[in-house]
């Protein structure tokens, strides 16, 4: 009689209803949105509860079996793809909203609940859950936590780690570390929560979370601004943050190269202003004082025009106007229509360096490829730049060369090779551009301490 | 010839100017503000640079010599006291402000700079550094980071971990992990920064930091509110957060027992309102629109009075008025005058539990000691309660019994035994009331991984 395999043991512990073999999940989505190919996992485990997750990990730990945890598979760096040999652990069945506590302004959820479901439940309860990204319909809270997701409104509300008060997670050996607290302040020992958030499934499987809800904004003001130079952009950022009492909820900057390319190629977009300008900013402020909000925003904008910091501006007079401005910023969703083979980067810098970084990147790319299309835009309030490059006629073949140009500049300006997407497998080679050897050594020590058999998402991050 | 001692090695590496022996630092302050006695360290190391810190730790690591890192020695849990046998490492000489970057709104500092120096430098540069606590003149940024300090304005600006973009730290073996970034977003690998922040000197010595500056508020509105019951308090909290566009910068709740005791015992305080009420809230909103701020705040307060959520209120008409309100909230500084032997607690709960927690604590204490004075107040927006207990005639002898009452309630309501002060030695016995066995085991694994010889502040936290 042969020894039982890890699959036998998983089936014995959890049953065929929870543990599926490849023949049973044949047509399933197996890879994320990164374009990195995903392997077929040896089995697909779909736990119904934290206890199921604990059981699965205890078995995998005993066998030294690698596990890749999967949420909505919308990641952009291959972090949730199987590389070969793993079992996949999908949290799709753990998708309940457990409780909404109106007095504490918290929502307790299982990790598999989609972001959009949380957003809508918050609104229904009279609150607001501010994290928002394009994949909202498919991505899950567990994935948002594993990658510390960002998005458009980080400038006002912070990233995913700022939206959560407590988490429950299962460690590699099957131990459940439950810290489902609702307190905002808790200085009792190490901050395990923030360590697990953003660790891309390599330290634990996050199973539940207590989310922090915010008051629902009741007023919004949006403007499309044109600016003469990068210095004016940083001035507008500082002044809008200093003078708009409700704060700034979006400060999306677009370089002329981006604006020109998307307007030229996407017929449905309409130009908010008559003339062409070097820089554009989509400025948004949400607040809760409908009576005074619009008036204060308009007065501020008028002052910016008077002082010449803003050359020209269009104020949204309706939701349709605001949507038309956002359509220009959200044009990257339409790239496949005109630059299907582009290379895209998500990098961050100190705000004082961003202007020069953009210049240097453009210059180095166009030195090497004179006809390079370089589109630059981003969440400037967070120092987060998106750079999109297309070299006509190369069909994506020079992707690695473009990587080197962008990431070398990132290293030289002490930036981050991943502002919000994570490292996964796609950016592994460049981790050392942002994190020092000593930091990476410390990360490895923590990884070995918490996952000594290296079963959790091996081969990711480092 | 005898083997060189660790002190010999430290002197050889750093010189007598950096390494002092007890005969040289005789009259120095040796313990923090907790009342926990501090031992005399075997030597006092006062590094001038990160490289000095690295040298000192390399020697201590080689010898297995315990090290206690010290900042301003203003902690309240004995975390920076020597327990016996340690060398002390004081960051007092590393107190430079290295740079202020106005465009990025950052300040780069050495860890030994006092908090108040940072606050003042920020104001001089046209910015605001929001962390504030009573010890501001003595406490240092390094200590604020090691303990994740809180204070009065957490509700709007967050705790110390929210005020910092990058840190440099020296690990137990002398390795320097430098991450002096100015980016707000950085999803490249594990969040070592948040792990080290709040670790109370047990994982690394923080040597430098990039602090995040905020726009200077230009308008402030303050009111003293009286409320009929705890439900009204939570309603006022939710509504002020939902309707004041500039947000709430302080929401300090005081139970009648606190108010009555401080007014009765401290002659300099004056009552803001004629009558006595069950609950008081000091409500403050800072903003940046002087034109509309006061008007919006007054309209909100009027509405709260109309709906009966607030029974009576006094609006500060001058800075003097506001200071008089704050004097009532800041009365704890005067406790030595009338309750020199009191026991004080810094605990946190979900906001929905706070009302009941206060009731249960008062009831249990007065069952055991019918003449117990129980004073309850706190930062309600953060769920952070301060509970002060004095049992007349006991001269502090029943302190441990009171501990058990308060911390048992904290455990039963899934609260934190330390909202903002840390664990140190004073709360070690109660860590398990808030953190699970699995969490504590994970903390110990991380501690062993990063400090295998356990030289960094041994005997603290766990």
PDB file of C-alpha atoms in Angstrom, chain B residues 189-414:
ATOM      1  CA  UNK B 189       7.452  43.843  -0.093  1.00  0.00           C
ATOM      2  CA  UNK B 190       6.733  43.663   3.625  1.00  0.00           C
ATOM      3  CA  UNK B 191       5.786  46.696   5.683  1.00  0.00           C
ATOM      4  CA  UNK B 192       8.824  46.667   7.970  1.00  0.00           C
ATOM      5  CA  UNK B 193       8.165  50.296   8.919  1.00  0.00           C
ATOM      6  CA  UNK B 194       4.892  49.571  10.671  1.00  0.00           C
ATOM      7  CA  UNK B 195       6.383  46.463  12.285  1.00  0.00           C
ATOM      8  CA  UNK B 196       9.187  48.495  13.889  1.00  0.00           C
ATOM      9  CA  UNK B 197       6.861  51.356  14.857  1.00  0.00           C
ATOM     10  CA  UNK B 198       5.307  50.477  18.202  1.00  0.00           C
ATOM     11  CA  UNK B 199       7.753  47.633  18.919  1.00  0.00           C
ATOM     12  CA  UNK B 200       9.104  49.496  21.963  1.00  0.00           C
ATOM     13  CA  UNK B 201      12.771  49.068  21.186  1.00  0.00           C
ATOM     14  CA  UNK B 202      12.591  45.277  21.029  1.00  0.00           C
ATOM     15  CA  UNK B 203      13.177  44.809  17.280  1.00  0.00           C
ATOM     16  CA  UNK B 204      15.499  47.622  16.213  1.00  0.00           C
ATOM     17  CA  UNK B 205      16.819  51.062  17.083  1.00  0.00           C
ATOM     18  CA  UNK B 206      15.121  53.705  14.964  1.00  0.00           C
ATOM     19  CA  UNK B 207      17.734  56.313  14.035  1.00  0.00           C
ATOM     20  CA  UNK B 208      16.121  58.659  11.480  1.00  0.00           C
ATOM     21  CA  UNK B 209      12.708  59.313   9.965  1.00  0.00           C
ATOM     22  CA  UNK B 210      11.010  61.149   7.124  1.00  0.00           C
ATOM     23  CA  UNK B 211       7.991  62.822   8.699  1.00  0.00           C
ATOM     24  CA  UNK B 212       4.870  63.829   6.826  1.00  0.00           C
ATOM     25  CA  UNK B 213       3.796  67.452   7.251  1.00  0.00           C
ATOM     26  CA  UNK B 214       0.227  68.708   6.908  1.00  0.00           C
ATOM     27  CA  UNK B 215      -1.210  72.045   5.855  1.00  0.00           C
ATOM     28  CA  UNK B 216      -1.449  74.485   8.748  1.00  0.00           C
ATOM     29  CA  UNK B 217      -5.087  74.900   9.843  1.00  0.00           C
ATOM     30  CA  UNK B 218      -6.236  78.498   9.638  1.00  0.00           C
ATOM     31  CA  UNK B 219      -9.556  78.269  11.435  1.00  0.00           C
ATOM     32  CA  UNK B 220     -10.618  76.620  14.663  1.00  0.00           C
ATOM     33  CA  UNK B 221     -14.016  76.261  16.315  1.00  0.00           C
ATOM     34  CA  UNK B 222     -14.486  74.836  19.798  1.00  0.00           C
ATOM     35  CA  UNK B 223     -17.608  74.074  21.829  1.00  0.00           C
ATOM     36  CA  UNK B 224     -18.382  72.646  25.228  1.00  0.00           C
ATOM     37  CA  UNK B 225     -21.475  70.439  24.934  1.00  0.00           C
ATOM     38  CA  UNK B 226     -23.709  68.865  27.580  1.00  0.00           C
ATOM     39  CA  UNK B 227     -25.558  65.656  26.690  1.00  0.00           C
ATOM     40  CA  UNK B 228     -28.330  63.638  28.323  1.00  0.00           C
ATOM     41  CA  UNK B 229     -27.066  60.082  27.780  1.00  0.00           C
ATOM     42  CA  UNK B 230     -24.408  57.964  26.102  1.00  0.00           C
ATOM     43  CA  UNK B 231     -26.551  57.380  23.037  1.00  0.00           C
ATOM     44  CA  UNK B 232     -26.623  61.125  22.445  1.00  0.00           C
ATOM     45  CA  UNK B 233     -22.817  61.158  22.722  1.00  0.00           C
ATOM     46  CA  UNK B 234     -22.465  58.566  19.944  1.00  0.00           C
ATOM     47  CA  UNK B 235     -25.019  60.432  17.830  1.00  0.00           C
ATOM     48  CA  UNK B 236     -23.108  63.686  18.219  1.00  0.00           C
ATOM     49  CA  UNK B 237     -19.918  61.875  17.202  1.00  0.00           C
ATOM     50  CA  UNK B 238     -21.472  60.370  14.078  1.00  0.00           C
ATOM     51  CA  UNK B 239     -23.231  63.573  13.045  1.00  0.00           C
ATOM     52  CA  UNK B 240     -20.261  65.850  13.621  1.00  0.00           C
ATOM     53  CA  UNK B 241     -18.118  63.533  11.486  1.00  0.00           C
ATOM     54  CA  UNK B 242     -20.795  63.330   8.791  1.00  0.00           C
ATOM     55  CA  UNK B 243     -21.727  67.014   8.628  1.00  0.00           C
ATOM     56  CA  UNK B 244     -18.673  69.111   9.473  1.00  0.00           C
ATOM     57  CA  UNK B 245     -16.892  69.334   6.135  1.00  0.00           C
ATOM     58  CA  UNK B 246     -13.548  70.084   7.776  1.00  0.00           C
ATOM     59  CA  UNK B 247     -13.952  67.054  10.019  1.00  0.00           C
ATOM     60  CA  UNK B 248     -13.563  66.704  13.775  1.00  0.00           C
ATOM     61  CA  UNK B 249     -10.145  67.380  15.301  1.00  0.00           C
ATOM     62  CA  UNK B 250     -11.065  66.566  18.908  1.00  0.00           C
ATOM     63  CA  UNK B 251     -14.010  64.770  20.467  1.00  0.00           C
ATOM     64  CA  UNK B 252     -13.200  64.520  24.157  1.00  0.00           C
ATOM     65  CA  UNK B 253     -15.942  63.005  26.267  1.00  0.00           C
ATOM     66  CA  UNK B 254     -16.127  63.406  30.044  1.00  0.00           C
ATOM     67  CA  UNK B 255     -18.484  61.532  32.355  1.00  0.00           C
ATOM     68  CA  UNK B 256     -20.149  63.540  35.123  1.00  0.00           C
ATOM     69  CA  UNK B 257     -17.990  61.839  37.775  1.00  0.00           C
ATOM     70  CA  UNK B 258     -14.852  63.233  36.162  1.00  0.00           C
ATOM     71  CA  UNK B 259     -16.284  66.686  35.672  1.00  0.00           C
ATOM     72  CA  UNK B 260     -17.614  66.951  39.228  1.00  0.00           C
ATOM     73  CA  UNK B 261     -14.346  65.791  40.785  1.00  0.00           C
ATOM     74  CA  UNK B 262     -12.039  68.113  38.869  1.00  0.00           C
ATOM     75  CA  UNK B 263     -14.338  71.133  39.273  1.00  0.00           C
ATOM     76  CA  UNK B 264     -14.663  70.459  43.007  1.00  0.00           C
ATOM     77  CA  UNK B 265     -10.939  70.028  43.569  1.00  0.00           C
ATOM     78  CA  UNK B 266      -9.264  72.459  41.211  1.00  0.00           C
ATOM     79  CA  UNK B 267     -10.239  76.037  42.051  1.00  0.00           C
ATOM     80  CA  UNK B 268      -8.818  77.530  38.878  1.00  0.00           C
ATOM     81  CA  UNK B 269     -11.330  75.718  36.615  1.00  0.00           C
ATOM     82  CA  UNK B 270     -14.559  77.479  35.755  1.00  0.00           C
ATOM     83  CA  UNK B 271     -17.787  75.738  34.748  1.00  0.00           C
ATOM     84  CA  UNK B 272     -18.692  76.472  31.107  1.00  0.00           C
ATOM     85  CA  UNK B 273     -22.418  75.900  31.796  1.00  0.00           C
ATOM     86  CA  UNK B 274     -24.734  76.654  34.727  1.00  0.00           C
ATOM     87  CA  UNK B 275     -26.149  73.213  35.349  1.00  0.00           C
ATOM     88  CA  UNK B 276     -24.773  69.720  35.906  1.00  0.00           C
ATOM     89  CA  UNK B 277     -25.275  67.123  33.136  1.00  0.00           C
ATOM     90  CA  UNK B 278     -24.601  63.376  32.713  1.00  0.00           C
ATOM     91  CA  UNK B 279     -22.075  63.782  29.863  1.00  0.00           C
ATOM     92  CA  UNK B 280     -19.878  66.526  28.445  1.00  0.00           C
ATOM     93  CA  UNK B 281     -18.104  66.679  25.096  1.00  0.00           C
ATOM     94  CA  UNK B 282     -15.342  69.061  24.111  1.00  0.00           C
ATOM     95  CA  UNK B 283     -15.873  69.301  20.356  1.00  0.00           C
ATOM     96  CA  UNK B 284     -13.238  70.921  18.171  1.00  0.00           C
ATOM     97  CA  UNK B 285     -12.993  71.317  14.416  1.00  0.00           C
ATOM     98  CA  UNK B 286      -9.971  72.813  12.686  1.00  0.00           C
ATOM     99  CA  UNK B 287     -10.192  73.839   9.081  1.00  0.00           C
ATOM    100  CA  UNK B 288      -8.750  76.069   6.428  1.00  0.00           C
ATOM    101  CA  UNK B 289     -11.598  78.293   5.321  1.00  0.00           C
ATOM    102  CA  UNK B 290     -11.787  81.097   7.892  1.00  0.00           C
ATOM    103  CA  UNK B 291     -14.638  82.700   5.963  1.00  0.00           C
ATOM    104  CA  UNK B 292     -17.064  79.783   6.302  1.00  0.00           C
ATOM    105  CA  UNK B 293     -15.692  77.684   9.168  1.00  0.00           C
ATOM    106  CA  UNK B 294     -17.237  79.409  12.207  1.00  0.00           C
ATOM    107  CA  UNK B 295     -20.582  79.851  10.482  1.00  0.00           C
ATOM    108  CA  UNK B 296     -20.799  76.159   9.508  1.00  0.00           C
ATOM    109  CA  UNK B 297     -19.805  75.035  13.009  1.00  0.00           C
ATOM    110  CA  UNK B 298     -22.372  77.305  14.675  1.00  0.00           C
ATOM    111  CA  UNK B 299     -25.121  76.148  12.337  1.00  0.00           C
ATOM    112  CA  UNK B 300     -24.266  72.520  13.153  1.00  0.00           C
ATOM    113  CA  UNK B 301     -24.281  73.185  16.885  1.00  0.00           C
ATOM    114  CA  UNK B 302     -27.610  75.007  16.622  1.00  0.00           C
ATOM    115  CA  UNK B 303     -29.077  71.995  14.877  1.00  0.00           C
ATOM    116  CA  UNK B 304     -27.787  69.651  17.595  1.00  0.00           C
ATOM    117  CA  UNK B 305     -29.453  71.832  20.245  1.00  0.00           C
ATOM    118  CA  UNK B 306     -32.707  71.958  18.244  1.00  0.00           C
ATOM    119  CA  UNK B 307     -32.866  68.177  17.932  1.00  0.00           C
ATOM    120  CA  UNK B 308     -32.079  67.683  21.641  1.00  0.00           C
ATOM    121  CA  UNK B 309     -28.957  65.603  21.010  1.00  0.00           C
ATOM    122  CA  UNK B 310     -27.097  68.360  22.823  1.00  0.00           C
ATOM    123  CA  UNK B 311     -28.921  69.697  25.900  1.00  0.00           C
ATOM    124  CA  UNK B 312     -26.847  72.815  26.365  1.00  0.00           C
ATOM    125  CA  UNK B 313     -23.669  74.199  24.829  1.00  0.00           C
ATOM    126  CA  UNK B 314     -21.109  76.963  25.124  1.00  0.00           C
ATOM    127  CA  UNK B 315     -19.339  78.086  21.966  1.00  0.00           C
ATOM    128  CA  UNK B 316     -15.838  79.467  22.449  1.00  0.00           C
ATOM    129  CA  UNK B 317     -15.907  83.134  21.475  1.00  0.00           C
ATOM    130  CA  UNK B 318     -12.187  83.604  21.978  1.00  0.00           C
ATOM    131  CA  UNK B 319      -8.993  81.629  22.352  1.00  0.00           C
ATOM    132  CA  UNK B 320      -9.293  82.208  26.115  1.00  0.00           C
ATOM    133  CA  UNK B 321     -12.691  80.490  26.118  1.00  0.00           C
ATOM    134  CA  UNK B 322     -11.282  77.536  24.225  1.00  0.00           C
ATOM    135  CA  UNK B 323      -8.339  77.303  26.629  1.00  0.00           C
ATOM    136  CA  UNK B 324     -10.750  77.335  29.586  1.00  0.00           C
ATOM    137  CA  UNK B 325     -12.622  74.357  28.066  1.00  0.00           C
ATOM    138  CA  UNK B 326      -9.351  72.523  27.425  1.00  0.00           C
ATOM    139  CA  UNK B 327      -8.211  73.208  30.999  1.00  0.00           C
ATOM    140  CA  UNK B 328     -11.066  71.008  32.235  1.00  0.00           C
ATOM    141  CA  UNK B 329     -10.020  68.218  29.871  1.00  0.00           C
ATOM    142  CA  UNK B 330      -6.350  68.650  30.759  1.00  0.00           C
ATOM    143  CA  UNK B 331      -6.986  68.550  34.530  1.00  0.00           C
ATOM    144  CA  UNK B 332      -5.289  65.104  34.836  1.00  0.00           C
ATOM    145  CA  UNK B 333      -1.987  66.993  34.973  1.00  0.00           C
ATOM    146  CA  UNK B 334      -3.189  68.283  38.362  1.00  0.00           C
ATOM    147  CA  UNK B 335      -4.134  64.904  39.895  1.00  0.00           C
ATOM    148  CA  UNK B 336      -1.137  64.926  42.269  1.00  0.00           C
ATOM    149  CA  UNK B 337      -2.816  67.858  44.055  1.00  0.00           C
ATOM    150  CA  UNK B 338      -5.871  65.890  45.159  1.00  0.00           C
ATOM    151  CA  UNK B 339      -5.455  62.187  44.357  1.00  0.00           C
ATOM    152  CA  UNK B 340      -1.711  61.523  44.558  1.00  0.00           C
ATOM    153  CA  UNK B 341      -2.172  57.747  44.864  1.00  0.00           C
ATOM    154  CA  UNK B 342      -4.640  57.210  42.038  1.00  0.00           C
ATOM    155  CA  UNK B 343      -4.497  54.367  39.520  1.00  0.00           C
ATOM    156  CA  UNK B 344      -4.786  55.357  35.855  1.00  0.00           C
ATOM    157  CA  UNK B 345      -5.781  53.278  32.818  1.00  0.00           C
ATOM    158  CA  UNK B 346      -5.475  53.798  29.087  1.00  0.00           C
ATOM    159  CA  UNK B 347      -7.774  51.306  27.391  1.00  0.00           C
ATOM    160  CA  UNK B 348      -9.778  51.157  24.157  1.00  0.00           C
ATOM    161  CA  UNK B 349     -12.974  49.538  22.921  1.00  0.00           C
ATOM    162  CA  UNK B 350     -15.353  49.586  20.033  1.00  0.00           C
ATOM    163  CA  UNK B 351     -17.313  52.831  20.232  1.00  0.00           C
ATOM    164  CA  UNK B 352     -20.559  50.864  20.566  1.00  0.00           C
ATOM    165  CA  UNK B 353     -19.244  49.248  23.783  1.00  0.00           C
ATOM    166  CA  UNK B 354     -17.736  52.273  25.510  1.00  0.00           C
ATOM    167  CA  UNK B 355     -20.917  53.368  27.321  1.00  0.00           C
ATOM    168  CA  UNK B 356     -21.513  49.957  28.829  1.00  0.00           C
ATOM    169  CA  UNK B 357     -17.837  49.462  29.666  1.00  0.00           C
ATOM    170  CA  UNK B 358     -17.866  52.658  31.703  1.00  0.00           C
ATOM    171  CA  UNK B 359     -20.980  51.551  33.554  1.00  0.00           C
ATOM    172  CA  UNK B 360     -19.640  48.075  34.326  1.00  0.00           C
ATOM    173  CA  UNK B 361     -16.272  49.394  35.521  1.00  0.00           C
ATOM    174  CA  UNK B 362     -17.898  51.931  37.834  1.00  0.00           C
ATOM    175  CA  UNK B 363     -20.320  49.343  39.196  1.00  0.00           C
ATOM    176  CA  UNK B 364     -17.675  46.677  39.891  1.00  0.00           C
ATOM    177  CA  UNK B 365     -15.323  49.161  41.519  1.00  0.00           C
ATOM    178  CA  UNK B 366     -18.030  50.602  43.746  1.00  0.00           C
ATOM    179  CA  UNK B 367     -19.293  47.166  44.737  1.00  0.00           C
ATOM    180  CA  UNK B 368     -15.817  46.347  46.030  1.00  0.00           C
ATOM    181  CA  UNK B 369     -15.010  49.852  47.378  1.00  0.00           C
ATOM    182  CA  UNK B 370     -18.227  51.809  47.976  1.00  0.00           C
ATOM    183  CA  UNK B 371     -16.364  55.111  48.344  1.00  0.00           C
ATOM    184  CA  UNK B 372     -14.253  54.629  45.191  1.00  0.00           C
ATOM    185  CA  UNK B 373     -13.755  57.779  43.140  1.00  0.00           C
ATOM    186  CA  UNK B 374     -14.076  56.748  39.481  1.00  0.00           C
ATOM    187  CA  UNK B 375     -13.255  59.323  36.827  1.00  0.00           C
ATOM    188  CA  UNK B 376     -13.857  58.449  33.198  1.00  0.00           C
ATOM    189  CA  UNK B 377     -12.985  60.482  30.114  1.00  0.00           C
ATOM    190  CA  UNK B 378     -11.288  59.997  26.814  1.00  0.00           C
ATOM    191  CA  UNK B 379     -10.878  60.384  23.086  1.00  0.00           C
ATOM    192  CA  UNK B 380     -14.209  58.847  22.099  1.00  0.00           C
ATOM    193  CA  UNK B 381     -13.662  59.161  18.360  1.00  0.00           C
ATOM    194  CA  UNK B 382     -10.874  56.586  18.743  1.00  0.00           C
ATOM    195  CA  UNK B 383     -12.701  54.436  21.321  1.00  0.00           C
ATOM    196  CA  UNK B 384      -9.954  55.412  23.781  1.00  0.00           C
ATOM    197  CA  UNK B 385     -11.003  55.657  27.408  1.00  0.00           C
ATOM    198  CA  UNK B 386      -8.963  56.921  30.323  1.00  0.00           C
ATOM    199  CA  UNK B 387     -10.171  55.587  33.655  1.00  0.00           C
ATOM    200  CA  UNK B 388      -8.790  56.997  36.882  1.00  0.00           C
ATOM    201  CA  UNK B 389      -9.566  55.367  40.204  1.00  0.00           C
ATOM    202  CA  UNK B 390      -8.846  56.540  43.711  1.00  0.00           C
ATOM    203  CA  UNK B 391      -9.801  54.571  46.813  1.00  0.00           C
ATOM    204  CA  UNK B 392      -9.649  56.957  49.751  1.00  0.00           C
ATOM    205  CA  UNK B 393      -7.405  55.838  52.588  1.00  0.00           C
ATOM    206  CA  UNK B 394      -5.651  53.039  50.681  1.00  0.00           C
ATOM    207  CA  UNK B 395      -2.587  55.094  49.651  1.00  0.00           C
ATOM    208  CA  UNK B 396      -2.306  53.093  46.437  1.00  0.00           C
ATOM    209  CA  UNK B 397      -2.007  49.743  48.246  1.00  0.00           C
ATOM    210  CA  UNK B 398      -4.899  48.173  46.289  1.00  0.00           C
ATOM    211  CA  UNK B 399      -3.479  49.168  42.920  1.00  0.00           C
ATOM    212  CA  UNK B 400      -3.084  45.557  41.743  1.00  0.00           C
ATOM    213  CA  UNK B 401      -6.669  44.755  42.705  1.00  0.00           C
ATOM    214  CA  UNK B 402      -7.934  47.715  40.686  1.00  0.00           C
ATOM    215  CA  UNK B 403      -5.790  46.548  37.756  1.00  0.00           C
ATOM    216  CA  UNK B 404      -7.590  43.237  37.825  1.00  0.00           C
ATOM    217  CA  UNK B 405     -11.038  44.829  37.808  1.00  0.00           C
ATOM    218  CA  UNK B 406     -10.307  47.161  34.887  1.00  0.00           C
ATOM    219  CA  UNK B 407      -8.354  44.680  32.788  1.00  0.00           C
ATOM    220  CA  UNK B 408     -10.903  41.903  33.313  1.00  0.00           C
ATOM    221  CA  UNK B 409     -13.594  44.198  31.937  1.00  0.00           C
ATOM    222  CA  UNK B 410     -11.239  45.096  29.070  1.00  0.00           C
ATOM    223  CA  UNK B 411     -10.771  41.421  28.244  1.00  0.00           C
ATOM    224  CA  UNK B 412     -14.497  40.676  28.489  1.00  0.00           C
ATOM    225  CA  UNK B 413     -15.348  43.488  26.065  1.00  0.00           C
ATOM    226  CA  UNK B 414     -12.536  42.532  23.621  1.00  0.00           C
TER     227      UNK B 414
END
